[in-house]
Coordinates of C-alpha atoms and ligand atoms in Angstrom, one line a residue:
M1 CA 0.0 0.0 0.0
P2 CA 1.4 3.4 -0.9
E3 CA 2.7 5.3 2.1
N4 CA 0.7 8.4 1.4
T5 CA -2.6 6.6 1.4
L6 CA -1.9 5.1 4.8
S7 CA -0.8 8.4 6.4
A8 CA -3.6 10.4 4.7
A9 CA -6.3 8.1 6.2
R10 CA -4.8 7.7 9.6
T11 CA -6.9 9.8 12.0
D12 CA -6.7 8.1 15.5
P13 CA -3.1 7.9 16.5
G14 CA -1.9 4.5 15.7
K15 CA -5.1 3.4 14.0
L16 CA -5.7 3.2 10.3
N17 CA -9.0 4.8 9.2
L18 CA -10.4 2.3 6.7
I19 CA -13.1 4.8 5.3
G20 CA -12.1 5.8 1.8
L21 CA -9.6 2.9 1.2
A22 CA -10.4 1.3 -2.1
G23 CA -9.4 -1.6 -4.3
R24 CA -5.9 -2.9 -4.0
D25 CA -5.1 -0.7 -1.0
L26 CA -7.9 -2.3 1.0
E27 CA -6.9 -5.8 -0.2
D28 CA -3.3 -5.1 0.7
F29 CA -4.4 -4.1 4.1
F30 CA -6.1 -7.4 4.7
G31 CA -3.1 -9.1 3.1
S32 CA -0.9 -7.5 5.7
L33 CA -3.0 -9.3 8.3
D34 CA -2.7 -12.6 6.4
E35 CA -6.3 -12.4 5.4
R36 CA -7.7 -13.2 2.0
P37 CA -8.6 -10.4 -0.5
Y38 CA -12.3 -11.2 -0.3
R39 CA -12.4 -9.6 3.2
A40 CA -12.1 -6.3 1.4
R41 CA -15.4 -6.9 -0.4
Q42 CA -17.1 -8.0 2.8
L43 CA -16.0 -4.8 4.5
L44 CA -17.1 -2.6 1.6
G45 CA -20.6 -4.2 1.8
W46 CA -20.9 -3.4 5.5
L47 CA -19.6 0.1 5.2
Y48 CA -21.2 1.4 2.1
Q49 CA -24.2 -0.8 1.4
R50 CA -25.4 -1.5 4.9
D51 CA -24.0 1.7 6.5
V52 CA -22.6 -0.3 9.4
L53 CA -19.6 1.6 10.9
D54 CA -18.9 -0.8 13.8
F55 CA -16.6 -3.8 13.4
R56 CA -18.5 -5.7 16.1
R57 CA -21.7 -5.8 14.0
M58 CA -20.0 -7.3 10.9
T59 CA -21.2 -10.8 11.7
D60 CA -19.9 -12.6 8.6
I61 CA -16.4 -11.7 9.7
S62 CA -14.8 -14.0 12.2
L63 CA -14.8 -12.8 15.8
R64 CA -11.1 -13.0 16.0
L65 CA -10.6 -10.8 12.9
R66 CA -13.2 -8.3 14.2
E67 CA -11.3 -8.0 17.5
R68 CA -8.1 -7.5 15.6
L69 CA -9.6 -4.8 13.4
E70 CA -10.8 -2.9 16.4
L71 CA -7.3 -2.8 17.8
I72 CA -5.6 -1.6 14.7
A73 CA -8.2 0.2 12.6
S74 CA -10.9 2.8 12.9
L75 CA -14.0 3.8 10.9
A76 CA -14.0 7.5 11.6
L77 CA -16.2 10.2 10.0
P78 CA -15.5 13.9 10.4
D79 CA -17.7 15.8 12.8
V80 CA -20.6 18.0 11.6
I81 CA -20.4 21.5 13.0
R82 CA -23.8 22.6 11.8
E83 CA -26.5 21.9 9.2
E84 CA -28.6 24.5 7.4
R85 CA -31.8 24.0 5.5
S86 CA -33.1 26.2 2.6
V87 CA -36.7 26.9 2.0
D88 CA -36.3 24.9 -1.3
G89 CA -35.3 21.7 0.5
T90 CA -31.5 22.2 -0.1
R91 CA -29.4 21.2 2.9
K92 CA -25.9 22.2 3.7
W93 CA -23.5 20.7 6.2
L94 CA -20.4 22.4 7.6
I95 CA -17.9 19.6 8.2
D96 CA -15.0 19.9 10.6
V97 CA -11.7 18.7 9.1
G98 CA -9.5 19.7 12.0
A99 CA -7.2 22.5 12.9
G100 CA -9.9 25.1 12.6
Q101 CA -10.7 24.1 9.0
A102 CA -14.2 23.3 7.8
V103 CA -15.6 22.4 4.4
E104 CA -19.2 22.3 3.1
S105 CA -21.3 19.8 1.3
V106 CA -24.7 20.4 -0.2
F107 CA -27.7 18.2 -0.8
I108 CA -30.0 19.2 -3.7
P109 CA -33.3 17.4 -4.0
E110 CA -35.0 17.4 -7.5
P111 CA -37.8 15.5 -8.9
G112 CA -36.5 12.0 -9.8
R113 CA -33.0 12.6 -8.3
S114 CA -31.1 13.6 -5.2
T115 CA -27.7 15.1 -5.7
L116 CA -24.9 15.6 -3.2
C117 CA -22.3 18.2 -4.0
I118 CA -19.0 17.4 -2.2
S119 CA -15.8 19.3 -1.4
S120 CA -12.3 17.9 -2.2
Q121 CA -10.0 20.6 -0.7
A122 CA -10.1 23.0 2.2
G123 CA -10.1 26.2 0.1
C124 CA -8.9 26.2 -3.5
A125 CA -5.8 27.4 -5.2
M126 CA -7.4 27.9 -8.7
D127 CA -8.2 31.5 -7.8
C128 CA -11.1 31.9 -10.2
S129 CA -12.0 35.6 -9.9
F130 CA -15.8 35.0 -9.5
C131 CA -15.7 32.2 -6.9
A132 CA -16.0 32.6 -3.1
T133 CA -13.9 29.5 -2.3
G134 CA -11.1 30.8 -4.5
K135 CA -11.1 34.2 -2.7
Q136 CA -10.3 32.5 0.6
G137 CA -7.1 30.9 -0.7
F138 CA -6.0 27.3 -0.1
N139 CA -5.2 25.3 3.0
R140 CA -4.9 21.6 2.2
N141 CA -6.1 18.6 0.3
L142 CA -8.8 16.6 2.0
T143 CA -8.1 12.9 2.7
A144 CA -10.2 10.2 1.0
A145 CA -11.9 9.6 4.4
E146 CA -12.8 13.3 4.6
I147 CA -14.2 13.3 1.1
L148 CA -16.2 10.1 1.4
G149 CA -17.1 11.0 4.9
Q150 CA -19.3 13.8 3.4
V151 CA -21.3 11.2 1.5
L152 CA -21.8 9.0 4.6
I153 CA -22.8 11.9 6.7
A154 CA -25.4 13.1 4.2
R155 CA -26.7 9.6 3.7
R156 CA -27.2 9.1 7.4
A157 CA -28.9 12.5 7.8
L158 CA -31.2 11.9 4.9
G159 CA -32.2 8.3 5.8
A160 CA -33.1 5.4 3.7
D161 CA -36.2 7.0 2.1
T162 CA -33.9 9.5 0.3
P163 CA -31.2 7.6 -1.4
L164 CA -28.5 9.7 -3.1
T165 CA -28.6 9.1 -6.9
N166 CA -25.9 11.6 -8.0
I167 CA -22.6 12.8 -6.6
V168 CA -20.9 15.9 -8.0
F169 CA -17.4 17.1 -7.1
M170 CA -18.6 20.7 -7.4
G171 CA -18.1 21.9 -3.8
M172 CA -15.0 23.5 -2.4
G173 CA -11.7 22.8 -4.1
E174 CA -10.3 21.5 -7.4
P175 CA -10.8 17.8 -7.4
L176 CA -8.2 17.1 -10.1
A177 CA -5.6 18.9 -8.0
N178 CA -6.2 16.3 -5.3
Y179 CA -6.1 13.5 -7.7
R180 CA -4.5 11.0 -5.3
N181 CA -7.3 11.2 -2.8
V182 CA -10.3 11.8 -5.1
I183 CA -9.7 8.7 -7.3
P184 CA -10.2 6.1 -4.5
V185 CA -13.4 7.9 -3.6
V186 CA -14.7 7.9 -7.2
K187 CA -13.8 4.2 -7.4
L188 CA -15.8 3.4 -4.3
L189 CA -18.8 5.4 -5.6
I190 CA -18.9 3.3 -8.8
D191 CA -17.9 0.0 -7.3
D192 CA -20.8 -2.5 -7.2
C193 CA -19.4 -3.9 -4.0
A194 CA -19.6 -0.4 -2.4
F195 CA -22.0 2.4 -3.5
G196 CA -22.6 1.0 -7.0
L197 CA -23.6 4.3 -8.7
S198 CA -23.4 4.4 -12.5
R199 CA -20.4 6.3 -13.9
R200 CA -22.8 8.8 -15.5
R201 CA -24.1 9.8 -12.1
V202 CA -20.7 10.7 -10.6
T203 CA -19.4 14.0 -12.0
I204 CA -16.0 15.5 -11.6
S205 CA -15.9 19.3 -12.3
T206 CA -12.6 20.9 -13.1
A207 CA -11.2 24.3 -13.8
G208 CA -9.2 22.6 -16.5
L209 CA -6.2 20.6 -15.3
V210 CA -5.3 19.0 -18.6
P211 CA -2.7 16.4 -17.5
Q212 CA -5.1 15.1 -14.9
I213 CA -8.0 15.0 -17.4
R214 CA -5.8 12.8 -19.6
R215 CA -5.0 10.5 -16.6
L216 CA -8.6 10.3 -15.6
S217 CA -9.7 8.6 -18.7
E218 CA -7.2 5.7 -17.9
D219 CA -8.2 5.5 -14.2
C220 CA -12.0 5.8 -14.2
N221 CA -14.1 7.6 -16.8
V222 CA -16.9 9.1 -14.9
A223 CA -18.8 12.2 -16.1
L224 CA -16.7 15.3 -16.7
A225 CA -17.7 18.9 -16.3
V226 CA -15.3 21.7 -17.3
S227 CA -15.6 25.2 -16.0
L228 CA -15.1 27.1 -19.3
H229 CA -16.8 30.5 -18.6
A230 CA -15.2 32.2 -21.6
P231 CA -14.8 31.5 -25.3
H232 CA -11.5 33.4 -25.7
D233 CA -8.1 32.9 -24.0
S234 CA -7.8 36.6 -23.1
L235 CA -11.0 36.6 -21.1
R236 CA -10.5 33.1 -19.7
D237 CA -7.0 34.0 -18.5
E238 CA -8.7 36.6 -16.3
L239 CA -11.6 34.5 -15.0
V240 CA -9.9 31.1 -14.6
P241 CA -6.2 31.7 -14.3
I242 CA -5.2 28.1 -14.8
N243 CA -6.0 28.9 -18.5
R244 CA -2.6 30.7 -18.7
R245 CA -1.0 27.3 -18.2
H246 CA -3.5 25.2 -20.2
P247 CA -5.3 27.4 -22.8
I248 CA -8.7 26.7 -24.3
A249 CA -7.5 24.8 -27.4
E250 CA -5.4 22.4 -25.4
L251 CA -8.2 22.0 -22.8
L252 CA -10.8 21.2 -25.5
E253 CA -8.5 18.7 -27.2
A254 CA -8.2 16.8 -23.9
C255 CA -12.0 17.0 -23.5
W256 CA -12.7 15.4 -26.9
Q257 CA -10.2 12.6 -26.1
Y258 CA -11.9 12.1 -22.8
A259 CA -15.4 12.0 -24.4
D260 CA -14.2 9.2 -26.7
C261 CA -13.9 7.0 -23.6
L262 CA -17.2 8.0 -22.0
A263 CA -20.3 5.9 -22.2
S264 CA -22.4 9.0 -22.4
R265 CA -19.8 10.6 -24.7
Q266 CA -20.6 14.1 -23.7
V267 CA -18.6 16.6 -21.7
T268 CA -20.5 19.3 -19.9
F269 CA -19.2 22.9 -20.1
E270 CA -20.1 25.2 -17.2
Y271 CA -20.5 28.9 -17.9
A272 CA -21.2 31.3 -15.2
M273 CA -23.2 34.3 -16.5
L274 CA -21.4 37.5 -15.5
R275 CA -23.1 40.8 -16.4
D276 CA -21.2 42.7 -19.1
V277 CA -18.2 40.4 -18.8
N278 CA -18.9 37.2 -20.7
D279 CA -22.7 37.4 -21.5
D280 CA -22.8 39.1 -24.9
V281 CA -24.4 37.3 -27.8
S282 CA -21.0 37.6 -29.5
H283 CA -19.6 35.4 -26.7
A284 CA -22.4 32.9 -27.3
R285 CA -21.6 32.7 -31.0
A286 CA -17.9 32.3 -30.3
L287 CA -18.7 29.5 -27.8
G288 CA -21.0 27.9 -30.4
H289 CA -18.1 28.0 -32.9
L290 CA -15.9 26.1 -30.4
L291 CA -18.4 23.4 -29.5
R292 CA -20.6 22.9 -32.5
G293 CA -20.5 19.3 -33.8
R294 CA -18.6 18.2 -30.7
P295 CA -19.7 15.8 -27.9
A296 CA -20.5 18.8 -25.7
K297 CA -23.4 20.4 -23.8
V298 CA -23.4 23.8 -22.0
N299 CA -24.8 24.5 -18.6
L300 CA -25.3 28.2 -18.0
I301 CA -25.0 29.1 -14.3
P302 CA -26.6 32.3 -13.2
F303 CA -23.8 34.0 -11.2
N304 CA -24.3 33.7 -7.5
A305 CA -23.1 36.7 -5.6
F306 CA -21.2 36.6 -2.4
P307 CA -19.9 39.4 -0.1
G308 CA -17.1 41.4 -1.6
T309 CA -17.4 40.2 -5.2
R310 CA -17.2 42.8 -8.0
Y311 CA -19.3 40.7 -10.4
E312 CA -23.1 40.8 -10.9
C313 CA -25.4 38.2 -12.5
S314 CA -26.6 38.8 -16.0
S315 CA -30.3 39.6 -16.3
S316 CA -32.6 36.6 -17.0
A317 CA -33.4 38.0 -20.4
K318 CA -29.7 38.1 -21.3
I319 CA -29.3 34.5 -20.1
D320 CA -32.2 33.4 -22.2
E321 CA -30.8 35.3 -25.2
F322 CA -27.4 33.7 -24.7
C323 CA -28.9 30.2 -24.4
N324 CA -30.9 30.7 -27.6
A325 CA -27.9 31.9 -29.5
L326 CA -26.0 28.8 -28.4
R327 CA -28.9 26.6 -29.5
A328 CA -29.1 28.4 -32.8
A329 CA -25.4 27.6 -33.3
G330 CA -26.3 24.0 -32.9
V331 CA -25.1 23.5 -29.3
F332 CA -27.2 21.8 -26.6
A333 CA -27.6 24.3 -23.7
T334 CA -29.5 24.4 -20.5
I335 CA -29.8 27.0 -17.7
R336 CA -29.0 25.8 -14.2
K337 CA -31.6 26.5 -11.6
T338 CA -30.2 28.3 -8.6
R339 CA -30.7 26.3 -5.5
G340 CA -30.2 27.1 -1.8
D341 CA -28.9 30.6 -2.2
D342 CA -30.8 31.7 1.0
I343 CA -28.3 29.5 2.9
A344 CA -25.3 30.4 0.7
A345 CA -25.3 26.9 -0.7
A346 CA -25.4 27.8 -4.4
C347 CA -22.6 27.2 -6.9
G348 CA -19.5 29.2 -6.0
Q349 CA -20.9 30.4 -2.6
L350 CA -19.3 27.7 -0.5
A351 CA -16.8 29.2 1.9
G352 CA -16.6 26.9 5.0
Q353 CA -13.7 28.0 7.3
V354 CA -10.4 28.1 5.6
K355 CA -7.1 29.5 6.8
D356 CA -5.1 30.5 3.7
R357 CA -1.6 29.2 4.0
T358 CA -0.4 29.9 0.5
L359 CA 2.4 32.4 0.1
S360 CA 1.5 34.2 -3.1
R361 CA -1.1 34.3 -5.7
L362 CA -1.5 31.8 -8.5
G363 CA 2.1 30.7 -9.6
A364 CA 3.3 29.3 -6.2
K365 CA -0.1 27.9 -5.4
L366 CA -0.5 25.9 -8.5
T367 CA 2.9 24.2 -8.2
R368 CA 2.2 23.2 -4.7
V369 CA -1.1 21.6 -5.1
T370 CA -1.1 20.0 -8.5
N371 CA -0.1 16.3 -8.1
Ligands
LIG401 N1 -12.9 23.5 -9.0 C1 -14.0 22.9 -9.7 C2 -15.3 22.8 -8.9 C3 -15.8 24.2 -8.6 S1 -17.4 24.6 -8.2 C4 -14.3 23.6 -11.0 O1 -13.7 24.7 -11.2 O2 -15.0 23.2 -11.8 C5 -18.5 24.2 -9.5 C6 -18.8 25.3 -10.5 O3 -19.3 26.5 -9.9 C7 -17.7 25.7 -11.4 O4 -18.0 25.7 -12.7 C8 -17.4 27.1 -10.9 O5 -16.7 27.8 -11.9 C9 -18.8 27.6 -10.7 N2 -18.8 28.8 -9.8 C10 -17.8 29.2 -9.0 N3 -18.2 30.4 -8.4 C11 -19.4 30.7 -8.9 C12 -20.4 31.7 -8.6 N4 -20.1 32.6 -7.7 N5 -21.5 31.7 -9.3 C13 -21.8 30.7 -10.2 N6 -21.0 29.7 -10.4 C14 -19.8 29.6 -9.8

């Protein structure tokens, strides 16, 4: 088992937290106890299908092994600091990840589906100019246990009558900058022995880390959403600074390659509607030109304001006009319904509690967190 997985998941001193350990890592753990690999599948069933987080209740595992597990391993979830509920049914949890840091996850009920939006980092180093998380700076990557813990916490709070049907990595942080810990979580979400969700119902959203998009298609091709927000490099450089390293043409090339490996074959492009910044019909036409004839759909996100932002949301007439111009250009486009903004749970409003510990703006930050 790689050293980093072990140390990342260790919460109790001296005990290994098994939450979030996937595949070979979990089998190797049982191997280190001279146990057969099928023990891993048994444990996954108890943890993620039956929601049992107590070794003593895992009755198809021998008593001797259960006693051993209790001595050397733990099944620890992060603590919930508080929960808020929106008038529209959206729920948000503030989750303690230690040392004064807290992240947020959001449950969004819709007819026919229940989505949980989870965080992958405390803060974010991408520094997108219109995002509340980015404005706080970056503290650290979450461990796999802290990421998956958000799913288990929500599931317990929601109860068996409200099963989660979709998981989106659209909370705080850049999931592909925490690749090492996000991948085991994604694998557990789509593993039939664990959560068993379809690949199409697990979405990774990225600001555009091209090398990791390429790697992702080899590791697990779940649904991909890309935060595009501008059809030209000059504007995207300003809104999504990672564009200076991986410009639009390179990003789109990686997306089309990724789409080739996807069952659904479509990449979603997110586009926050910013008044007088990126919302002109000429932007829609340029976007149409980039995406026409490609396996792409566009999700227009009305900008969600937060304290201190200099941006405003485009008018709904302007958003409709933009959407129609995209459709006229032959691109499939939808407008995202804003949910939970009364509890600051809408896209880009998640702030949690983050102590910035980055030294400078973009350059230094990106080198330090991209792995
Ligand atoms: N780091 C990932 C996940 C970010 S949050 C990414 O960049 O994709 C998910 C989406 O919300 C992204 O498309 C992000 O650009 C968008 N977003 C961020 N701030 C927003 C805001 N204030 N209003 C609307 N959308 C926003």
